[in-house]
Amino acid sequence: MAKIAVYPGTFDPVTFGHIDVIERASRLFDKVFVAVAPSGEKGTLFSIEERLDMVVRASARFKNVKVESFNGLVVKYARKKGARVMVRGIRMISDFEYEFQMALTNRKMARDIETVFLMPNESFSYLSSKLIKEVARLGADVSTFVPADVKNKLKEKIVHEKTS
Amino acid sequence: MAKIAVYPGTFDPVTFGHIDVIERASRLFDKVFVAVAPSGEKGTLFSIEERLDMVVRASARFKNVKVESFNGLVVKYARKKGARVMVRGIRMISDFEYEFQMALTNRKMARDIETVFLMPNESFSYLSSKLIKEVARLGADVSTFVPADVKNKLKEKIVHEKTS
Amino acid sequence: MAKIAVYPGTFDPVTFGHIDVIERASRLFDKVFVAVAPSGEKGTLFSIEERLDMVVRASARFKNVKVESFNGLVVKYARKKGARVMVRGIRMISDFEYEFQMALTNRKMARDIETVFLMPNESFSYLSSKLIKEVARLGADVSTFVPADVKNKLKEKIVHEKTS
Amino acid sequence: MAKIAVYPGTFDPVTFGHIDVIERASRLFDKVFVAVAPSGEKGTLFSIEERLDMVVRASARFKNVKVESFNGLVVKYARKKGARVMVRGIRMISDFEYEFQMALTNRKMARDIETVFLMPNESFSYLSSKLIKEVARLGADVSTFVPADVKNKLKEKIVHEKTS
Amino acid sequence: MAKIAVYPGTFDPVTFGHIDVIERASRLFDKVFVAVAPSGEKGTLFSIEERLDMVVRASARFKNVKVESFNGLVVKYARKKGARVMVRGIRMISDFEYEFQMALTNRKMARDIETVFLMPNESFSYLSSKLIKEVARLGADVSTFVPADVKNKLKEKIVHEKTS
Amino acid sequence: MAKIAVYPGTFDPVTFGHIDVIERASRLFDKVFVAVAPSGEKGTLFSIEERLDMVVRASARFKNVKVESFNGLVVKYARKKGARVMVRGIRMISDFEYEFQMALTNRKMARDIETVFLMPNESFSYLSSKLIKEVARLGADVSTFVPADVKNKLKEKIVHEKTS
């Protein structure tokens, strides 16, 4: 039976850390759905279309990876896709606690879906979309953190924020 | 001398985890005041009256437990009640750090009041009011996380949010 | 391509927590090798034969699981088995740090092998072989922590320790 | 009903941190048994008699505190004493994990006994019997860490170690 | 070559914990710039002028300390000042993770600037500007947490919040 | 006044992680003493002479670094060297707790000596002398973890362990 996995996230924007996890997942499972979540309570810098577009480009070279947006509970989305696995990257203790809590909540709702945690490359262990947006707003060059097209999108967005 | 304890919280809404701590406290102390805090900076989903009401129902079977709202510093409220003990549930590392910091700050303000930490049942260790609201908004059935009346209140509230 | 995984450990003795991880792994992968490590620096209570035997019994009901002992580096063993995945259970922060360090060291030695972390059922999150041996030595009934045959083996072993 | 608590430990030797916890417990409960454990696997520097004697002196001023040694499972000892509460001091994250695991294991064995965690004064948060022995062996003056009689006992013991 | 350090922060408001770190840094380095950051996304209670003023008063007795505000990336500010060192106080695990992530991000942007972590006095380990504002709003006396002039400023500010 | 620092450790054996910290310290301070501790309770794989020799070679290119062995309390050694600073590398949460406890104990014994924490390069964040010895014993090639001469020494030592 083909092993299908879902890798959910906000990807606001996608970073080299996310891409590293996507690559690892693509090697572990037969099919991987990268599931881009709608903006949560706090809002996102990029629209769902922009985020989808950036993840699509970043994942183009992984043949068994498909990028989609989803609504509602991620475990319901996973079931619809026939996925029995949820993938999460884990870098730090604080990640770990939140991820654990989320995974246990998901498990209560869907006993048949298993969360597996992967470690990104240690050189990406400090990367966070939040921090990248912060330093980009302060004028930093973020080309060591995100792909070139994401870097450009970030620059445009931030100029637009400041002039609007 | 009767041992009186205060168990403060926001309870937005009360969960099976909170109720487990209330039960443990009620066995340890002669009298327990569950003290419902006004909404903090971030606001609450339920009004103080709604939260009080839900905690009152959830605590009805514990004879030495009284539920009240309070204003101002919790250590002042505790003193007014003759309580020398503050009860806090502790589930995770991240809880622990915040709780520790809070308890040490309270101790600086009121050396005579001792904070004691209790562990809820491990099957509730992943429960958080925040996460429950999140998944309820996404359409999850939360009956394994909260009492039936809280579940119904949550459903109403969320429908109301969406239509208003 | 069949997905083959290795779940290495000392299993001194196997607990319900380990068995829960074995079950989860057996659902995720086509074939799982449970790899019982020789006793490390600190020695083990049970011999390699005894530990193997207990894990074999505990895993009998999982059809795609095979139990073996191994020597040397676990990544070499994994390669010999055609496994591209190492499975580790993760329960606590302190686990997490050690496991992370181990996984990163393994990755440096074998870039092609991916470590995936699974969460056992939360009711087993407190279980540790070390603690179980400790309380068994003090006379505790350990039947909620380990299978019946392991419980009996533990009892024999401890009586033998005391009389020898 | 009188609230009876047990505060178990190895106390090898007792420190100002332990004494602070004993004092806090003596204010919270009607009766506190400080329960000195036999030496574990790793052995202790001081004999059970020496450790008992030092804890007795350190606790003399707390009228509702009794110091005893115990054997076997601490939950059994607690029951024999009519105690429904186990007290543990908690200072650090690493404490927390071990203590949590221990408390959950105890809970599995004795559902009727509740572990409560107390915070020692923050100025004692770094104290550990292990570290104190380490620095005493290296010639440090430990009078800010332990009572005067413990300091002298430590000195004697260490001289004896070196000359034997 | 003179060793110049930068100690950046929001200081909303400055606490005895910050002042302790400033003092330690002033003993370690030839020159220390305390760099007051503009208000971030979440806003600050005090304006940049007010925060600068309070830090200046708190640092007056340290002769090699200069207090300034800065804009943009802190590593750029550090370079402009000829500083090769960034100082950060570290009190708790949660600090540690964020600080680590920030320091690694800064390192990626400026390999020549080293972040060093200092521990404030353990009696300040629980202090946080956020908690102090919280309890001050609830009417607490904060004179054990902040200097007298900061305490008065806080009081004024909070009265003003409530009446505006 | 020249800033003198001490970087103490067991270095059993020295790793690329230690060398990275030595380099960072050599840039921050005018003079750095790398202080090799005698073997503690648990013993060391390499003798003090062997460990000294390996650290000396690894530090040869840092002109302001001197490698020495020491006995007794490290704070006393630091004072003898005129050092006001102790340097420690910090990689993980578990490091952090132990290091914090050690630093606070040292501070109690010597208020004039400040411990500063440095982060090694993130690619060394998983390295530990203990783990390296473990995998070397299992036959791993450790050339990505330690300098060539240390690798050879390790190999010899381990062959010798097995044949003796």
Tab-separated table of C-alpha atoms in Angstrom, chain C residues 23-163:
chain	number	residue	atom	x	y	z
C	23	GLU	CA	3.114	-1.174	16.931
C	24	ARG	CA	3.128	2.353	15.519
C	25	ALA	CA	6.256	1.624	13.451
C	26	SER	CA	4.723	-1.594	12.135
C	27	ARG	CA	1.792	0.419	10.766
C	28	LEU	CA	4.017	3.042	9.161
C	29	PHE	CA	6.579	0.856	7.438
C	30	ASP	CA	6.521	-2.298	5.332
C	31	LYS	CA	9.077	-4.065	7.482
C	32	VAL	CA	10.454	-3.210	10.927
C	33	PHE	CA	13.589	-4.652	12.483
C	34	VAL	CA	13.654	-4.277	16.248
C	35	ALA	CA	17.385	-4.238	16.931
C	36	VAL	CA	18.453	-5.224	20.431
C	37	ALA	CA	21.789	-3.650	21.384
C	38	PRO	CA	24.463	-5.466	23.365
C	39	SER	CA	24.861	-4.170	26.929
C	40	GLY	CA	26.654	-0.820	26.970
C	41	GLU	CA	29.179	0.501	29.467
C	42	LYS	CA	26.793	0.324	32.373
C	43	GLY	CA	25.827	-3.302	31.845
C	44	THR	CA	22.294	-4.624	31.686
C	45	LEU	CA	20.154	-6.534	34.159
C	46	PHE	CA	19.124	-9.094	31.529
C	47	SER	CA	21.453	-10.917	29.140
C	48	ILE	CA	21.160	-10.286	25.416
C	49	GLU	CA	19.395	-13.665	25.029
C	50	GLU	CA	16.861	-12.826	27.721
C	51	ARG	CA	16.189	-9.384	26.277
C	52	LEU	CA	15.831	-10.759	22.747
C	53	ASP	CA	13.438	-13.410	23.986
C	54	MET	CA	11.228	-10.903	25.797
C	55	VAL	CA	11.075	-8.541	22.799
C	56	VAL	CA	10.285	-11.467	20.465
C	57	ARG	CA	7.288	-12.466	22.601
C	58	ALA	CA	6.118	-8.861	22.890
C	59	SER	CA	6.278	-8.399	19.115
C	60	ALA	CA	4.815	-11.736	18.031
C	61	ARG	CA	1.488	-10.241	17.007
C	62	PHE	CA	3.042	-7.738	14.554
C	63	LYS	CA	3.511	-9.700	11.343
C	64	ASN	CA	6.003	-7.357	9.641
C	65	VAL	CA	8.255	-7.042	12.691
C	66	LYS	CA	11.459	-9.012	13.116
C	67	VAL	CA	13.586	-8.937	16.272
C	68	GLU	CA	17.350	-9.296	16.074
C	69	SER	CA	20.445	-8.439	18.055
C	70	PHE	CA	23.190	-6.400	16.465
C	71	ASN	CA	26.791	-5.362	17.105
C	72	GLY	CA	28.688	-2.234	16.188
C	73	LEU	CA	27.200	0.913	14.720
C	74	VAL	CA	23.457	0.868	14.305
C	75	VAL	CA	23.703	2.746	10.996
C	76	LYS	CA	25.816	-0.088	9.574
C	77	TYR	CA	23.268	-2.623	10.770
C	78	ALA	CA	20.506	-0.551	9.175
C	79	ARG	CA	22.301	-0.480	5.841
C	80	LYS	CA	22.839	-4.225	5.905
C	81	LYS	CA	19.090	-4.629	6.353
C	82	GLY	CA	18.336	-2.241	3.499
C	83	ALA	CA	16.695	0.138	5.963
C	84	ARG	CA	16.622	3.837	5.238
C	85	VAL	CA	14.780	4.726	8.402
C	86	MET	CA	15.602	4.603	12.099
C	87	VAL	CA	12.685	4.821	14.499
C	88	ARG	CA	12.930	6.322	17.974
C	89	GLY	CA	10.232	6.890	20.561
C	90	ILE	CA	10.312	10.252	22.235
C	91	ARG	CA	8.525	11.111	25.433
C	92	MET	CA	10.245	13.896	27.260
C	93	ILE	CA	12.531	16.848	26.817
C	94	SER	CA	15.530	14.994	28.177
C	95	ASP	CA	14.891	12.155	25.740
C	96	PHE	CA	14.664	14.680	23.017
C	97	GLU	CA	18.098	16.214	23.574
C	98	TYR	CA	19.915	12.915	23.737
C	99	GLU	CA	17.991	11.506	20.789
C	100	PHE	CA	18.665	14.618	18.748
C	101	GLN	CA	22.371	14.430	19.450
C	102	MET	CA	22.429	10.731	18.601
C	103	ALA	CA	20.444	11.255	15.412
C	104	LEU	CA	22.716	14.060	14.263
C	105	THR	CA	25.779	11.928	14.950
C	106	ASN	CA	24.234	9.075	13.003
C	107	ARG	CA	23.379	11.439	10.168
C	108	LYS	CA	27.006	12.582	9.953
C	109	MET	CA	28.002	8.920	9.604
C	110	ALA	CA	25.213	7.932	7.214
C	111	ARG	CA	23.514	10.758	5.320
C	112	ASP	CA	21.191	8.286	3.597
C	113	ILE	CA	19.497	7.111	6.793
C	114	GLU	CA	16.737	9.229	8.275
C	115	THR	CA	15.726	9.157	11.938
C	116	VAL	CA	12.002	9.550	12.558
C	117	PHE	CA	10.582	10.210	15.988
C	118	LEU	CA	7.268	8.760	17.145
C	119	MET	CA	5.270	9.590	20.248
C	120	PRO	CA	4.090	6.675	22.345
C	121	ASN	CA	0.613	6.834	23.859
C	122	GLU	CA	0.590	9.551	26.517
C	123	SER	CA	-0.288	7.006	29.193
C	124	PHE	CA	3.174	5.493	28.642
C	125	SER	CA	5.010	8.799	28.617
C	126	TYR	CA	6.396	8.280	32.115
C	127	LEU	CA	7.614	4.705	31.583
C	128	SER	CA	11.324	3.980	31.654
C	129	SER	CA	13.102	0.636	31.932
C	130	LYS	CA	15.386	2.170	34.545
C	131	LEU	CA	12.559	3.331	36.793
C	132	ILE	CA	10.750	0.017	36.414
C	133	LYS	CA	13.806	-1.912	37.583
C	134	GLU	CA	14.174	0.494	40.481
C	135	VAL	CA	10.626	0.061	41.747
C	136	ALA	CA	10.636	-3.688	41.066
C	137	ARG	CA	13.706	-3.991	43.302
C	138	LEU	CA	11.743	-2.178	46.016
C	139	GLY	CA	8.938	-4.715	45.744
C	140	ALA	CA	6.445	-2.911	43.508
C	141	ASP	CA	3.953	-4.756	41.346
C	142	VAL	CA	4.968	-3.755	37.813
C	143	SER	CA	2.117	-5.369	35.920
C	144	THR	CA	0.823	-2.013	34.667
C	145	PHE	CA	4.225	-1.254	33.129
C	146	VAL	CA	5.388	-4.472	31.426
C	147	PRO	CA	3.882	-7.694	29.955
C	148	ALA	CA	3.235	-10.602	32.366
C	149	ASP	CA	6.234	-12.685	31.256
C	150	VAL	CA	8.575	-9.700	31.696
C	151	LYS	CA	7.116	-9.106	35.152
C	152	ASN	CA	7.884	-12.690	36.124
C	153	LYS	CA	11.381	-12.566	34.671
C	154	LEU	CA	12.027	-9.362	36.623
C	155	LYS	CA	10.873	-10.996	39.847
C	156	GLU	CA	13.154	-14.029	39.345
C	157	LYS	CA	16.100	-11.854	38.444
C	158	ILE	CA	15.700	-9.668	41.496
C	159	VAL	CA	15.326	-12.599	43.873
C	160	HIS	CA	18.483	-14.016	42.323
C	161	GLU	CA	20.328	-10.683	42.765
C	162	LYS	CA	19.455	-10.637	46.445
C	163	THR	CA	20.403	-14.211	47.180
